[in-house]
PDB file of C-alpha atoms in Angstrom:
ATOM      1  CA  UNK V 246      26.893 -10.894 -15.890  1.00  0.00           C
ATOM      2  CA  UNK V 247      24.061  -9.436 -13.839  1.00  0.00           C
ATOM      3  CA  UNK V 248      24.429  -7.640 -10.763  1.00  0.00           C
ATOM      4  CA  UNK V 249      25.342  -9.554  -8.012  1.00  0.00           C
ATOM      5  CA  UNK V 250      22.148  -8.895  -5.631  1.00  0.00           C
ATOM      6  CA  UNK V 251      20.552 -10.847  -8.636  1.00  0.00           C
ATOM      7  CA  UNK V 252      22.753 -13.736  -7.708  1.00  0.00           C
ATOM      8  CA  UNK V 253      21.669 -14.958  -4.243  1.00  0.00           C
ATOM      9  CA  UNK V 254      20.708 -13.629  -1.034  1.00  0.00           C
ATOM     10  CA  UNK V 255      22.788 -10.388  -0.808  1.00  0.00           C
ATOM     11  CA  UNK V 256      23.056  -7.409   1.612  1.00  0.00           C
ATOM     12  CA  UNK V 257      20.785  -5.147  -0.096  1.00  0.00           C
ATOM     13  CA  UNK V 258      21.319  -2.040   1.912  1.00  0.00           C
ATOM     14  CA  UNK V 259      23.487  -0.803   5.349  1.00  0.00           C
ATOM     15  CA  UNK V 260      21.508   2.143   7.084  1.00  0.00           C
ATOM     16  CA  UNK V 261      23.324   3.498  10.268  1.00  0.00           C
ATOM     17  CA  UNK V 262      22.060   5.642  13.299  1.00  0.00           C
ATOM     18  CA  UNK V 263      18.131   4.753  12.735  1.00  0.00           C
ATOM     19  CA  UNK V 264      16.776   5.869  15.501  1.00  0.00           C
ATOM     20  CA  UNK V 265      14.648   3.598  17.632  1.00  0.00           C
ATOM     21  CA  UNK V 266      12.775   5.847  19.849  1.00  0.00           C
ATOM     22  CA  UNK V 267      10.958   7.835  16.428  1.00  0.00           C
ATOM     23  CA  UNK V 268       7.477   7.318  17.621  1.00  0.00           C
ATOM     24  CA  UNK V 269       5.175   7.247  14.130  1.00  0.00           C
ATOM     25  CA  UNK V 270       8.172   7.709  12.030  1.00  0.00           C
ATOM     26  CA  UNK V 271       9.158   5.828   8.983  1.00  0.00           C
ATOM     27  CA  UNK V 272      12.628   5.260   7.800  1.00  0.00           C
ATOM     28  CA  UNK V 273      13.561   4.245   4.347  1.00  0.00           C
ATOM     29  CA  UNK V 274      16.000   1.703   4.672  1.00  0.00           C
ATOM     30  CA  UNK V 275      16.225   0.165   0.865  1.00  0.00           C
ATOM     31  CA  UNK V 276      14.236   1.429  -2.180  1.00  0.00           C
ATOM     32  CA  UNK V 277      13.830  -1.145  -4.979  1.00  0.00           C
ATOM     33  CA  UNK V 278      15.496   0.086  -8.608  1.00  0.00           C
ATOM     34  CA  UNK V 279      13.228   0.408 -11.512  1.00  0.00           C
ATOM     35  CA  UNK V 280      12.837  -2.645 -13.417  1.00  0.00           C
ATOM     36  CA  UNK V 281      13.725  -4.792 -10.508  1.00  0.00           C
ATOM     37  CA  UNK V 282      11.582  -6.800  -7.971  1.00  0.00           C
ATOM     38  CA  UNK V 283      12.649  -7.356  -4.557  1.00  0.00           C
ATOM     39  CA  UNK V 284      12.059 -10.101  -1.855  1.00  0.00           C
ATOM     40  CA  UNK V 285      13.340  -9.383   1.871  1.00  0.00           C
ATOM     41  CA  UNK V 286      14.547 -12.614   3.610  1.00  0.00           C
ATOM     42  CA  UNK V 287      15.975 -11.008   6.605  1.00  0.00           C
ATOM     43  CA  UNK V 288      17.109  -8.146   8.676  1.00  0.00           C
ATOM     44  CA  UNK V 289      19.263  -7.252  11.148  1.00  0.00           C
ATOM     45  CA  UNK V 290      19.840  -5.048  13.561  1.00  0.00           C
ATOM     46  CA  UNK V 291      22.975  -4.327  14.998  1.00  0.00           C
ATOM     47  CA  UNK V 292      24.945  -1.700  17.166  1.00  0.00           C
ATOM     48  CA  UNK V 293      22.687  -0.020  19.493  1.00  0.00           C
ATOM     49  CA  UNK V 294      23.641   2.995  21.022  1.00  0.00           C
ATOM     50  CA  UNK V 295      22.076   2.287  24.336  1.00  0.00           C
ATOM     51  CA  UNK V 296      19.360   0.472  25.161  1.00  0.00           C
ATOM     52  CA  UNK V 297      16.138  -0.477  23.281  1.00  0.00           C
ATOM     53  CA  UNK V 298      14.344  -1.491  26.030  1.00  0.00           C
ATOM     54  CA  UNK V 299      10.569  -0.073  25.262  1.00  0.00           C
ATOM     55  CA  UNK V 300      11.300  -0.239  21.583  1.00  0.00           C
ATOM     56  CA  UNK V 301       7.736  -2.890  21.763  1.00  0.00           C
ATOM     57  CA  UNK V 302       6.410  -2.511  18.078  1.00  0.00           C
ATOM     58  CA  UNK V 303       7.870  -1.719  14.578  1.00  0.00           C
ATOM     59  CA  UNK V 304       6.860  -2.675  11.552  1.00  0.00           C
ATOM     60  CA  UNK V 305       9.008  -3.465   8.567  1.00  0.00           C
ATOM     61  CA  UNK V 306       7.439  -2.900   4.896  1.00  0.00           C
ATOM     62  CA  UNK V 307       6.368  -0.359   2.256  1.00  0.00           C
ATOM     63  CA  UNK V 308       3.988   2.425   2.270  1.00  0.00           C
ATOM     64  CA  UNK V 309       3.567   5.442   4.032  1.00  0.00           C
ATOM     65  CA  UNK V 310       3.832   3.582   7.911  1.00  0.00           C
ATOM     66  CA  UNK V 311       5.166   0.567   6.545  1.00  0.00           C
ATOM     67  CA  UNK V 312       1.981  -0.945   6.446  1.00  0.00           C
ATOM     68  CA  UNK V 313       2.382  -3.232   3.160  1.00  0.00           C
ATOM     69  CA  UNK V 314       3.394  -6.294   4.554  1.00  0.00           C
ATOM     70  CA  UNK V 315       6.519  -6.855   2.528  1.00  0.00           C
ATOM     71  CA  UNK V 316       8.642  -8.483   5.988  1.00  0.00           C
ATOM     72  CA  UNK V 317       7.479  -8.541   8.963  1.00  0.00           C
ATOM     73  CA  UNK V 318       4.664  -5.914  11.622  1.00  0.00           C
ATOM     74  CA  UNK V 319       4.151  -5.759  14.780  1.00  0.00           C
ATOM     75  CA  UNK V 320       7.454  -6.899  15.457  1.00  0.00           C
ATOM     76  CA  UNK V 321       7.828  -7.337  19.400  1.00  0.00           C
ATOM     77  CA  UNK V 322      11.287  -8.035  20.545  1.00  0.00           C
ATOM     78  CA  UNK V 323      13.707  -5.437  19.500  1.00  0.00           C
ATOM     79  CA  UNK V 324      13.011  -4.335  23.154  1.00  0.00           C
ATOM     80  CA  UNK V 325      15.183  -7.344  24.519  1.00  0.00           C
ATOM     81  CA  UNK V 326      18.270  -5.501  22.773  1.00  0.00           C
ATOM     82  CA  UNK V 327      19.658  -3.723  26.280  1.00  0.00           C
ATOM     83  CA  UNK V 328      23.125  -3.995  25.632  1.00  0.00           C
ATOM     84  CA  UNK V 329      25.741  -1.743  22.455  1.00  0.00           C
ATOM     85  CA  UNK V 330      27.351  -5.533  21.865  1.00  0.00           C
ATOM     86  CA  UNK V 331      23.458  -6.801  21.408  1.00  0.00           C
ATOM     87  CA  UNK V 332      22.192  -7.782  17.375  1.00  0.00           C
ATOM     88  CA  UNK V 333      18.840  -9.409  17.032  1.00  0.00           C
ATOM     89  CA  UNK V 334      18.211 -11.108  13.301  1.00  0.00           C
ATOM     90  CA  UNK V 335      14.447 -11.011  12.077  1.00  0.00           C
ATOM     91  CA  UNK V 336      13.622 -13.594   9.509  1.00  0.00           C
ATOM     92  CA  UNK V 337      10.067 -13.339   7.319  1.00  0.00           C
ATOM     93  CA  UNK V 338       8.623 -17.148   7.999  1.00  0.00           C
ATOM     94  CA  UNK V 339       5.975 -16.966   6.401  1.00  0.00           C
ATOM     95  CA  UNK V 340       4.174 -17.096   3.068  1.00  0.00           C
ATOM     96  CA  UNK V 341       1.976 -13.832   3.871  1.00  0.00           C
ATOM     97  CA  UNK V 342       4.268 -11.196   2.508  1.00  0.00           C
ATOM     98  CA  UNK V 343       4.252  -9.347  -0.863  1.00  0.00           C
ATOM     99  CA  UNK V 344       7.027  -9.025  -3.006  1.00  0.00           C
ATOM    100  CA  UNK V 345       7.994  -5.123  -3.866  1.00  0.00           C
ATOM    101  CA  UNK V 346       7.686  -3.730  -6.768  1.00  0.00           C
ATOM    102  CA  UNK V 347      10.650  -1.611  -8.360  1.00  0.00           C
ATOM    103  CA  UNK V 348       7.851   0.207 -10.515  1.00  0.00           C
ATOM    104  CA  UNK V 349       5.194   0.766  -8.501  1.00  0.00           C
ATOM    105  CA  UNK V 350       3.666   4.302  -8.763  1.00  0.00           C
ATOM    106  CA  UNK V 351       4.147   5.746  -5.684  1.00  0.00           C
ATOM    107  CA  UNK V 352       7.764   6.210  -4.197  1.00  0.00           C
ATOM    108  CA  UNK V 353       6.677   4.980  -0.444  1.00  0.00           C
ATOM    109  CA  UNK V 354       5.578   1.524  -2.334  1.00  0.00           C
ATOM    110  CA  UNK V 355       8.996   0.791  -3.892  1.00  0.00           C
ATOM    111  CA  UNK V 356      10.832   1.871  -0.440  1.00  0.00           C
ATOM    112  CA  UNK V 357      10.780  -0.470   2.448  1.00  0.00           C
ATOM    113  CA  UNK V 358      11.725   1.033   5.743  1.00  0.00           C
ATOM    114  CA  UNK V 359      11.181   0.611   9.449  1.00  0.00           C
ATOM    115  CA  UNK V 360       8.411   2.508  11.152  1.00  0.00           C
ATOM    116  CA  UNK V 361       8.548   3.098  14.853  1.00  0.00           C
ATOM    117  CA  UNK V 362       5.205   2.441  16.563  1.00  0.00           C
ATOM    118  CA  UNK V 363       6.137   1.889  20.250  1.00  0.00           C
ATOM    119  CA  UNK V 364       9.869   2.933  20.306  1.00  0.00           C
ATOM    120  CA  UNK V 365      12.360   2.826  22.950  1.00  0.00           C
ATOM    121  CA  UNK V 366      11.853   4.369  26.443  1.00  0.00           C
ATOM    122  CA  UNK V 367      15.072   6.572  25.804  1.00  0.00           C
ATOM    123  CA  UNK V 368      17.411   7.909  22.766  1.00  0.00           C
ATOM    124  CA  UNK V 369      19.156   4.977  20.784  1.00  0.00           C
ATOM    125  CA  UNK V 370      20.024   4.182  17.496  1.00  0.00           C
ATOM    126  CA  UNK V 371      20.776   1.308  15.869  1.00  0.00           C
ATOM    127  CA  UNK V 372      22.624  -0.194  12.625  1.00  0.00           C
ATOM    128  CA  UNK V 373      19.959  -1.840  10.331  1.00  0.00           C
ATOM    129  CA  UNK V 374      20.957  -4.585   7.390  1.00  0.00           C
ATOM    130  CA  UNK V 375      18.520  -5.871   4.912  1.00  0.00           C
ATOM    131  CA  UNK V 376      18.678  -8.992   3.361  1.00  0.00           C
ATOM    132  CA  UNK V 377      17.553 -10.576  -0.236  1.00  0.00           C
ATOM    133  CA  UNK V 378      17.240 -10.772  -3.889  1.00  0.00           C
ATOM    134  CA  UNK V 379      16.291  -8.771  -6.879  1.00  0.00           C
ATOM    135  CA  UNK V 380      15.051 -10.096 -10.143  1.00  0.00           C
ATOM    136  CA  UNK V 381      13.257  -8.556 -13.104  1.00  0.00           C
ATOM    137  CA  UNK V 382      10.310  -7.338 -12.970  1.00  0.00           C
TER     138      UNK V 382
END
């Protein structure tokens, strides 16, 4: 039997204390095995340490700043997230993205991550899920 993130739309990775206010800072939160493909369906964030307020635009992909648009950029309200009970789920609507690639060449193409563009007007940090399926590549 294959592994069970093969299987349906699994919790692919858990990253804790990722912190929000990282202005031009990239962190990996899942990198793709080799041999496997990977499709992102949704993330969330969870478990702020204070507020995000400010935290105005992140982008979610692969690449160096996250640039390859494997999820979602230019993602806008992780600033409404002013409270440590507050979770906010993101979820990739649309047909635009690109599926990563377990054996890409370069390492920052098989690791998708968060990068902080516009981050939060103080310290926080935040809990960060992600969401989906692997398959052969």
């Amino acid at each position: 039997m294959g592994d069970v993130k093969e299987n349906g739309i699994m919790r692919l990775s858990t990253t804790t204390g990722v912190d929000m206010n990282a202005n031009a800072a990239k962190t990996i939160l899942f990198t793709v095995p080799e041999g496997k493909r990977a499709i992102i369906t949704h993330v969330i964030i969870r478990d702020p340490s204070a507020t995000l307020a400010g935290c105005d635009d992140v982008d979610f992909g692969t690449g160096a700043a996250s640039a390859t648009q494997n999820f979602l950029n230019n993602e806008t309200g992780i600033g409404d997230m002013t409270a440590v009970t507050d979770f906010m789920t993101l979820i990739a609507v649309s047909d635009e993205y690109t599926i990563i690639d377990g054996d890409a060449a370069a390492a920052v193409d098989r690791e998708f991550g968060i990068y902080i563009v516009d981050g939060a007007d103080g310290a926080g940090t935040a809990t960060i899920d992600v969401f989906g399926y692997l398959f052969d590549s």
